[in-house]
Amino acid sequence: MTDEASPPSLFSGPAAASSRPAAPVGDARIVLPNVPVIVGGLRRAAVFTPDGELDTLAPAAAARMARGAHPIVCHMPATATRLGCAPFYAHDVLELFAFARPARFCLPTPRGLCSALALAIPNGLEEEAQALIACVRALLVEISQFHRRDATMARGTAWAMARGGWGWGNSVLAALGVHGEMPHRTNVAAGFRVWDHLPEINDFYPDAPPANQPVSAAEARARLAELLGDNAEARPQQADFSAALTAAFAPRDQQGTPHMVLAEAGTGTGKTLGYIAPASVWAEKNEGCVWVSTYTRNLQRQLDSELDRLHSDPIEKARKVVIRKGRENYLCLLNMEEAVSRLGADPRQAIALGLMARWAINSRDGDMVGGDFPGWLTEVVGRAATVELMDRRGECLFTACTHYNKCFIERAVRKSRRARIVVANHALVMVQAAQGGIEDGSLPTRFVFDEGHHVFDAADSAFSARLSGGETAELRRWLLGAEENGRSRARGLRRRAEDLITSDNDAIDAMDAILQAATCLPGPLWNTRLLDGMPHGPTERFLALVRAQIYARCPDASGPYSLETETDPPVPDLLEAAVELEHALEILCTPTQAMIKALTTRLDTQADELDAAMRLRIESLTRSLERRVLQPLTAWRAMLDALTEQTPDDFVDWFSVDRIEGRDLDVGMHRHWVDPTVPFAKSVAEAAHGLVITSATLRDGSGDAERDWQAAEARSGGIHLPSPPVRSVVASPFPYPDITRVLVVSDVRKDDLAQVAAAYRELFLAANGGGLGLFTAISRLRAVHQRIAPALDDAEIPLYAQHVDGMDVSTLVDIFRAERHSCLLGTDAVRDGVDVPGDSLRLIVFDRVPWPRPDILHKARRNAFGGRSYDDRLARLKLKQAFGRLVRRSGDRGVFVLLDPMMPSRLHGAFPEGVSVERVGLAEAVRLTRQFFQQQDD
């Protein structure tokens, strides 16, 4: 069920008439709902009735049945999308799986469920419908076999979920042996009180600063050999790569002059273990920590798995390796407690919260983004009781929180202080650097940036500023807390700080002044007031004029997409509104600085009186005021000043309206660095002693080797360091000319979507699935999906699509990876999340050359970085990264097709040396594709 679906009142005890015995003789505890099974396809749906009849219906007829029958389904939102109807109440087998196997993953399809439960894999919709009954039986049997402690908690949780309308409630309670009696209130509550079942966090005091012993090439090679084991095949490129990285682990000779190694390692080199080897040697020799940063969740998971080779003992690995993400990625126990406390007023929330509690108690680390939290659970039960329980608004109370010593976030933070390897992501590393360091104000000294071709983009995001309605309203909410009626958990500055400053009149006065000045920021319903032309306060007045300028200047303001315009020349009254807002923000800055001063003074004058917990809270609040309030206020004031003066040469300013399908979501002013590697070099690289930036696609493919290296140094920040980076390149071991083919289709008009769709259809059929379709626009993706779905359905080739199916990208990629003959459509951005070794990905079709979008920011960078050659460089890198998805391991092969007759030959350098680019008509491309795979199979 989801937030949109309203459950009927099904709970009437375990012996409810809506359930039916459906189990082997002698196992009366296994009871199934007396409802049909529905599995939706692209053009038909399979229905398996309670009396054993199997039927096929049109999607519309199946949708009518679903609305009244409360059927058994797998992934209700996706099923509703396939049936072409609104969400409906259903018995979703994924909910049952999440209850029975918390913190364990399965693909959210009937085939995926069968695979996870070790059942026979079904073929076709009809077999899938029957298989779902087998999955339900298997899960209920597992529940009936819960050990005593888990069964006791599960009974109370399931009872509360059943009272909330959970369709599986009767079946689960029967499996747990509940026969009508209500469990004791304590047992009902116990399953939801996650915090009672988590261990206290041990104190992890930081180590002394690490030593400075170097790592030799021989040591790196020896460690790599240990990690690979005695029976590993010889991979000299991997050993050479590992040895080259040791330069980044040499002692620093001068402050601000780090050792940077730029290392391009072709796909198949084995770069993950290649850099783990020298990093782990340095960490052991020097008793220090190396931070390994990635861009995608897929690589973080891969790294976590590869580190099992370094630490085969799970206990040792848990002590020495930490997966570290930002606070907004973890379940907040205080948010969970507050949600649970409202169950009396809204018992229906017990369904989602019960599944969340089951997960949290069993989770490895409470990570809800890429950890052991199944991404499909949010899609199935809704956001309110899942992702909205994370600390996404920076409202942490730190030591004032009753759950501080069991907090998932705090556990990861403390463990990372003693870890030897911390696996993080580019966003966290950059944001921490922009804010002046990690939680204790320190910065790591050794970094490895994998997926290094994304360093530029990550820095661009982290070191930018945005003065918008959403950002300013969020700051007001952080300071004032919840002002609107409802269930908001916003706590506000007063709740965080009042018990810290009870005897400090200066701090109390400063806080009162902050709260008064914060009313200049947009309050609840600010967007509605802007749309109605009734702004309130200086920020809303400024934003209303910004919006007016955007709509006045944009040529296609009535379209569905986001809008932007230059800041100069301003519309009438805009400069006056900017001056008024800058003055209001200055008034907010002044007491904020006074409160920070009062808090730091207390840390000094009461150093001998404050206990550790109180000191930590004061330090945390001080950092929060600096990072959450002063830093953005300072940036916003500088941006407003530039409107009346001039934007500094290093920056680009512009106005924008963010829209989705023509609906305004936010409006504001942006500031980005023209070259974001300048602050990256200053804040991250120069503060470090050594760093590795590695990727399979660091260099351009212009044909000029020196120019390509210079481009890599420019996009990684190496050109801004006092000493030049060490360059290293290790070629891929794959024989690309023998195992790949690149085709440019010359007779398909890219502006004729009928022709484009026909090309996708015929190419996917020629490859018998295994195709990834990449698009430069969502509208083109949807149009092609609609046109090709019937033909692929007739060929029994499953088709999945981003922005069409009711699943997130990572879930779709997981399904695509598991189903050998499926096809997946996604936007250009999907290519980074697709890591599909093997035969499941054997064809990539790109709808056109991925030229950069000519927005205001890109125009400024184009002028600064070389004009047309900059456009060519970005397009080549995107093509290079997309092509790199085809071959991930030995034995892979594939065809890359570009449906753009305007593809210039100067972009051919995107492909590996020796791979020829063939320009052919569509009919020939289809023939060559079919022939390629037939020959490979032979």
PDB file of C-alpha atoms in Angstrom, residues 506-687:
ATOM      1  CA  ASP A 506      24.124  37.619  26.201  1.00  0.00           C
ATOM      2  CA  ALA A 507      23.439  34.323  24.462  1.00  0.00           C
ATOM      3  CA  ILE A 508      19.728  34.481  25.359  1.00  0.00           C
ATOM      4  CA  ASP A 509      19.440  38.007  23.958  1.00  0.00           C
ATOM      5  CA  ALA A 510      21.286  36.953  20.803  1.00  0.00           C
ATOM      6  CA  MET A 511      18.997  33.964  20.308  1.00  0.00           C
ATOM      7  CA  ASP A 512      15.885  36.096  20.726  1.00  0.00           C
ATOM      8  CA  ALA A 513      17.245  38.556  18.174  1.00  0.00           C
ATOM      9  CA  ILE A 514      17.991  35.719  15.732  1.00  0.00           C
ATOM     10  CA  LEU A 515      14.468  34.383  16.001  1.00  0.00           C
ATOM     11  CA  GLN A 516      13.008  37.837  15.463  1.00  0.00           C
ATOM     12  CA  ALA A 517      15.255  38.575  12.472  1.00  0.00           C
ATOM     13  CA  ALA A 518      14.499  35.181  10.900  1.00  0.00           C
ATOM     14  CA  THR A 519      10.963  36.343  10.127  1.00  0.00           C
ATOM     15  CA  CYS A 520      12.438  38.151   7.108  1.00  0.00           C
ATOM     16  CA  LEU A 521      12.727  34.716   5.480  1.00  0.00           C
ATOM     17  CA  PRO A 522       9.821  33.062   3.627  1.00  0.00           C
ATOM     18  CA  GLY A 523       7.211  31.431   5.832  1.00  0.00           C
ATOM     19  CA  PRO A 524       4.829  28.551   5.105  1.00  0.00           C
ATOM     20  CA  LEU A 525       2.985  28.743   1.762  1.00  0.00           C
ATOM     21  CA  TRP A 526       5.532  31.204   0.365  1.00  0.00           C
ATOM     22  CA  ASN A 527       5.285  29.653  -3.120  1.00  0.00           C
ATOM     23  CA  THR A 528       1.517  30.121  -3.192  1.00  0.00           C
ATOM     24  CA  ARG A 529       1.904  33.791  -2.275  1.00  0.00           C
ATOM     25  CA  LEU A 530       4.449  34.270  -5.057  1.00  0.00           C
ATOM     26  CA  LEU A 531       2.149  32.666  -7.623  1.00  0.00           C
ATOM     27  CA  ASP A 532      -0.748  34.833  -6.395  1.00  0.00           C
ATOM     28  CA  GLY A 533       1.365  38.004  -6.566  1.00  0.00           C
ATOM     29  CA  MET A 534       1.092  38.606  -2.796  1.00  0.00           C
ATOM     30  CA  PRO A 535       4.649  38.298  -1.400  1.00  0.00           C
ATOM     31  CA  HIS A 536       5.210  38.902   2.293  1.00  0.00           C
ATOM     32  CA  GLY A 537       8.520  40.184   3.664  1.00  0.00           C
ATOM     33  CA  PRO A 538      11.783  41.217   1.980  1.00  0.00           C
ATOM     34  CA  THR A 539      12.822  37.761   0.764  1.00  0.00           C
ATOM     35  CA  GLU A 540       9.504  37.006  -0.877  1.00  0.00           C
ATOM     36  CA  ARG A 541       9.392  40.490  -2.454  1.00  0.00           C
ATOM     37  CA  PHE A 542      12.837  39.932  -3.963  1.00  0.00           C
ATOM     38  CA  LEU A 543      11.926  36.462  -5.235  1.00  0.00           C
ATOM     39  CA  ALA A 544       8.668  37.723  -6.747  1.00  0.00           C
ATOM     40  CA  LEU A 545      10.626  40.237  -8.818  1.00  0.00           C
ATOM     41  CA  VAL A 546      13.172  37.578  -9.782  1.00  0.00           C
ATOM     42  CA  ARG A 547      10.334  35.401 -10.996  1.00  0.00           C
ATOM     43  CA  ALA A 548       8.834  38.319 -12.918  1.00  0.00           C
ATOM     44  CA  GLN A 549      12.158  38.939 -14.669  1.00  0.00           C
ATOM     45  CA  ILE A 550      12.491  35.269 -15.639  1.00  0.00           C
ATOM     46  CA  TYR A 551       9.010  35.062 -17.109  1.00  0.00           C
ATOM     47  CA  ALA A 552       9.467  38.371 -18.926  1.00  0.00           C
ATOM     48  CA  ARG A 553      12.762  37.377 -20.545  1.00  0.00           C
ATOM     49  CA  CYS A 554      12.364  33.641 -21.353  1.00  0.00           C
ATOM     50  CA  PRO A 555      11.096  32.968 -24.889  1.00  0.00           C
ATOM     51  CA  ASP A 556       9.259  29.738 -23.953  1.00  0.00           C
ATOM     52  CA  ALA A 557       7.848  30.555 -20.519  1.00  0.00           C
ATOM     53  CA  SER A 558       4.717  28.494 -21.179  1.00  0.00           C
ATOM     54  CA  GLY A 559       6.605  25.227 -21.714  1.00  0.00           C
ATOM     55  CA  PRO A 560       6.998  22.384 -19.194  1.00  0.00           C
ATOM     56  CA  TYR A 561      10.685  22.858 -18.416  1.00  0.00           C
ATOM     57  CA  SER A 562      12.691  24.944 -15.937  1.00  0.00           C
ATOM     58  CA  LEU A 563      13.510  28.521 -16.906  1.00  0.00           C
ATOM     59  CA  GLU A 564      16.506  30.792 -16.452  1.00  0.00           C
ATOM     60  CA  THR A 565      17.711  34.243 -17.372  1.00  0.00           C
ATOM     61  CA  GLU A 566      20.641  36.574 -16.746  1.00  0.00           C
ATOM     62  CA  THR A 567      20.644  38.864 -13.733  1.00  0.00           C
ATOM     63  CA  ASP A 568      21.399  41.949 -15.808  1.00  0.00           C
ATOM     64  CA  PRO A 569      19.685  44.219 -16.690  1.00  0.00           C
ATOM     65  CA  PRO A 570      17.242  44.028 -13.767  1.00  0.00           C
ATOM     66  CA  VAL A 571      13.525  44.738 -13.999  1.00  0.00           C
ATOM     67  CA  PRO A 572      12.260  47.849 -12.177  1.00  0.00           C
ATOM     68  CA  ASP A 573      12.385  47.694  -8.365  1.00  0.00           C
ATOM     69  CA  LEU A 574      14.575  44.562  -8.321  1.00  0.00           C
ATOM     70  CA  LEU A 575      17.719  46.376  -7.155  1.00  0.00           C
ATOM     71  CA  GLU A 576      15.808  48.137  -4.397  1.00  0.00           C
ATOM     72  CA  ALA A 577      14.400  44.789  -3.255  1.00  0.00           C
ATOM     73  CA  ALA A 578      17.907  43.313  -3.299  1.00  0.00           C
ATOM     74  CA  VAL A 579      19.212  46.146  -1.094  1.00  0.00           C
ATOM     75  CA  GLU A 580      16.297  45.683   1.322  1.00  0.00           C
ATOM     76  CA  LEU A 581      16.924  41.940   1.547  1.00  0.00           C
ATOM     77  CA  GLU A 582      20.673  42.341   2.004  1.00  0.00           C
ATOM     78  CA  HIS A 583      20.015  44.673   4.937  1.00  0.00           C
ATOM     79  CA  ALA A 584      17.566  42.188   6.473  1.00  0.00           C
ATOM     80  CA  LEU A 585      20.105  39.383   6.161  1.00  0.00           C
ATOM     81  CA  GLU A 586      22.749  41.592   7.772  1.00  0.00           C
ATOM     82  CA  ILE A 587      20.399  42.068  10.725  1.00  0.00           C
ATOM     83  CA  LEU A 588      20.136  38.268  10.983  1.00  0.00           C
ATOM     84  CA  CYS A 589      23.924  37.846  10.734  1.00  0.00           C
ATOM     85  CA  THR A 590      24.734  40.179  13.624  1.00  0.00           C
ATOM     86  CA  PRO A 591      23.027  38.279  16.490  1.00  0.00           C
ATOM     87  CA  THR A 592      24.153  34.962  14.974  1.00  0.00           C
ATOM     88  CA  GLN A 593      27.758  36.117  15.296  1.00  0.00           C
ATOM     89  CA  ALA A 594      27.012  37.323  18.824  1.00  0.00           C
ATOM     90  CA  MET A 595      25.568  33.948  19.829  1.00  0.00           C
ATOM     91  CA  ILE A 596      28.555  32.099  18.375  1.00  0.00           C
ATOM     92  CA  LYS A 597      30.860  34.401  20.324  1.00  0.00           C
ATOM     93  CA  ALA A 598      28.899  33.818  23.551  1.00  0.00           C
ATOM     94  CA  LEU A 599      29.084  30.040  23.112  1.00  0.00           C
ATOM     95  CA  THR A 600      32.813  29.980  22.319  1.00  0.00           C
ATOM     96  CA  THR A 601      33.459  32.302  25.267  1.00  0.00           C
ATOM     97  CA  ARG A 602      31.674  29.857  27.536  1.00  0.00           C
ATOM     98  CA  LEU A 603      33.827  27.010  26.255  1.00  0.00           C
ATOM     99  CA  ASP A 604      36.862  29.030  27.289  1.00  0.00           C
ATOM    100  CA  THR A 605      35.739  30.537  30.600  1.00  0.00           C
ATOM    101  CA  GLN A 606      34.072  27.345  31.880  1.00  0.00           C
ATOM    102  CA  ALA A 607      36.626  24.894  30.546  1.00  0.00           C
ATOM    103  CA  ASP A 608      37.132  23.388  34.002  1.00  0.00           C
ATOM    104  CA  GLU A 609      33.389  23.028  34.699  1.00  0.00           C
ATOM    105  CA  LEU A 610      31.804  21.653  31.522  1.00  0.00           C
ATOM    106  CA  ASP A 611      31.437  17.903  31.228  1.00  0.00           C
ATOM    107  CA  ALA A 612      32.249  16.187  27.944  1.00  0.00           C
ATOM    108  CA  ALA A 613      28.627  15.900  26.814  1.00  0.00           C
ATOM    109  CA  MET A 614      27.862  19.577  27.445  1.00  0.00           C
ATOM    110  CA  ARG A 615      31.072  20.664  25.708  1.00  0.00           C
ATOM    111  CA  LEU A 616      30.209  18.528  22.705  1.00  0.00           C
ATOM    112  CA  ARG A 617      26.723  20.007  22.469  1.00  0.00           C
ATOM    113  CA  ILE A 618      28.046  23.565  22.620  1.00  0.00           C
ATOM    114  CA  GLU A 619      30.669  22.813  19.980  1.00  0.00           C
ATOM    115  CA  SER A 620      28.056  21.148  17.768  1.00  0.00           C
ATOM    116  CA  LEU A 621      25.652  24.071  18.093  1.00  0.00           C
ATOM    117  CA  THR A 622      28.439  26.531  17.307  1.00  0.00           C
ATOM    118  CA  ARG A 623      29.383  24.607  14.149  1.00  0.00           C
ATOM    119  CA  SER A 624      25.724  24.393  13.143  1.00  0.00           C
ATOM    120  CA  LEU A 625      25.259  28.142  13.495  1.00  0.00           C
ATOM    121  CA  GLU A 626      28.366  28.746  11.415  1.00  0.00           C
ATOM    122  CA  ARG A 627      27.539  26.224   8.713  1.00  0.00           C
ATOM    123  CA  ARG A 628      23.751  26.362   8.583  1.00  0.00           C
ATOM    124  CA  VAL A 629      23.332  30.095   9.156  1.00  0.00           C
ATOM    125  CA  LEU A 630      26.435  32.258   8.759  1.00  0.00           C
ATOM    126  CA  GLN A 631      27.935  30.581   5.698  1.00  0.00           C
ATOM    127  CA  PRO A 632      24.807  30.763   3.536  1.00  0.00           C
ATOM    128  CA  LEU A 633      23.954  34.259   4.778  1.00  0.00           C
ATOM    129  CA  THR A 634      27.432  35.468   3.845  1.00  0.00           C
ATOM    130  CA  ALA A 635      27.139  33.939   0.372  1.00  0.00           C
ATOM    131  CA  TRP A 636      23.640  35.345  -0.175  1.00  0.00           C
ATOM    132  CA  ARG A 637      24.688  38.846   0.858  1.00  0.00           C
ATOM    133  CA  ALA A 638      27.624  38.742  -1.559  1.00  0.00           C
ATOM    134  CA  MET A 639      25.288  37.662  -4.366  1.00  0.00           C
ATOM    135  CA  LEU A 640      22.849  40.487  -3.615  1.00  0.00           C
ATOM    136  CA  ASP A 641      25.695  43.010  -3.513  1.00  0.00           C
ATOM    137  CA  ALA A 642      26.771  41.861  -6.985  1.00  0.00           C
ATOM    138  CA  LEU A 643      23.401  42.885  -8.399  1.00  0.00           C
ATOM    139  CA  THR A 644      24.149  46.514  -7.626  1.00  0.00           C
ATOM    140  CA  GLU A 645      27.854  46.224  -8.455  1.00  0.00           C
ATOM    141  CA  GLN A 646      29.374  43.462 -10.599  1.00  0.00           C
ATOM    142  CA  THR A 647      29.708  39.683 -10.385  1.00  0.00           C
ATOM    143  CA  PRO A 648      33.357  38.765  -9.693  1.00  0.00           C
ATOM    144  CA  ASP A 649      35.138  37.249 -12.695  1.00  0.00           C
ATOM    145  CA  ASP A 650      35.499  33.853 -10.980  1.00  0.00           C
ATOM    146  CA  PHE A 651      31.735  33.395 -10.674  1.00  0.00           C
ATOM    147  CA  VAL A 652      28.581  33.070 -12.760  1.00  0.00           C
ATOM    148  CA  ASP A 653      25.255  34.414 -11.432  1.00  0.00           C
ATOM    149  CA  TRP A 654      21.798  33.822 -12.876  1.00  0.00           C
ATOM    150  CA  PHE A 655      18.105  33.598 -11.987  1.00  0.00           C
ATOM    151  CA  SER A 656      15.989  30.469 -12.420  1.00  0.00           C
ATOM    152  CA  VAL A 657      12.567  28.940 -11.876  1.00  0.00           C
ATOM    153  CA  ASP A 658      12.653  25.203 -11.197  1.00  0.00           C
ATOM    154  CA  ARG A 659       9.658  23.443 -12.733  1.00  0.00           C
ATOM    155  CA  ILE A 660       8.303  19.934 -13.175  1.00  0.00           C
ATOM    156  CA  GLU A 661       5.837  19.452 -16.024  1.00  0.00           C
ATOM    157  CA  GLY A 662       5.064  23.157 -16.072  1.00  0.00           C
ATOM    158  CA  ARG A 663       4.534  23.541 -12.324  1.00  0.00           C
ATOM    159  CA  ASP A 664       6.761  26.006 -10.426  1.00  0.00           C
ATOM    160  CA  LEU A 665       8.643  24.377  -7.549  1.00  0.00           C
ATOM    161  CA  ASP A 666      11.241  26.986  -6.624  1.00  0.00           C
ATOM    162  CA  VAL A 667      12.620  30.321  -7.736  1.00  0.00           C
ATOM    163  CA  GLY A 668      15.908  31.978  -6.939  1.00  0.00           C
ATOM    164  CA  MET A 669      19.378  33.234  -7.745  1.00  0.00           C
ATOM    165  CA  HIS A 670      22.386  30.982  -8.331  1.00  0.00           C
ATOM    166  CA  ARG A 671      26.134  31.486  -8.037  1.00  0.00           C
ATOM    167  CA  HIS A 672      28.658  28.946  -9.315  1.00  0.00           C
ATOM    168  CA  TRP A 673      32.391  29.054  -9.795  1.00  0.00           C
ATOM    169  CA  VAL A 674      33.402  29.203 -13.438  1.00  0.00           C
ATOM    170  CA  ASP A 675      36.071  26.669 -12.449  1.00  0.00           C
ATOM    171  CA  PRO A 676      34.926  24.750  -9.345  1.00  0.00           C
ATOM    172  CA  THR A 677      38.251  22.925  -9.132  1.00  0.00           C
ATOM    173  CA  VAL A 678      39.734  26.161  -7.748  1.00  0.00           C
ATOM    174  CA  PRO A 679      37.961  25.768  -4.361  1.00  0.00           C
ATOM    175  CA  PHE A 680      38.425  21.977  -4.581  1.00  0.00           C
ATOM    176  CA  ALA A 681      42.181  22.422  -4.905  1.00  0.00           C
ATOM    177  CA  LYS A 682      42.247  24.946  -2.071  1.00  0.00           C
ATOM    178  CA  SER A 683      39.907  23.235   0.402  1.00  0.00           C
ATOM    179  CA  VAL A 684      40.514  19.541  -0.294  1.00  0.00           C
ATOM    180  CA  ALA A 685      43.746  18.979  -2.200  1.00  0.00           C
ATOM    181  CA  GLU A 686      46.016  21.532  -0.534  1.00  0.00           C
ATOM    182  CA  ALA A 687      44.839  20.497   2.925  1.00  0.00           C
TER     183      ALA A 687
END
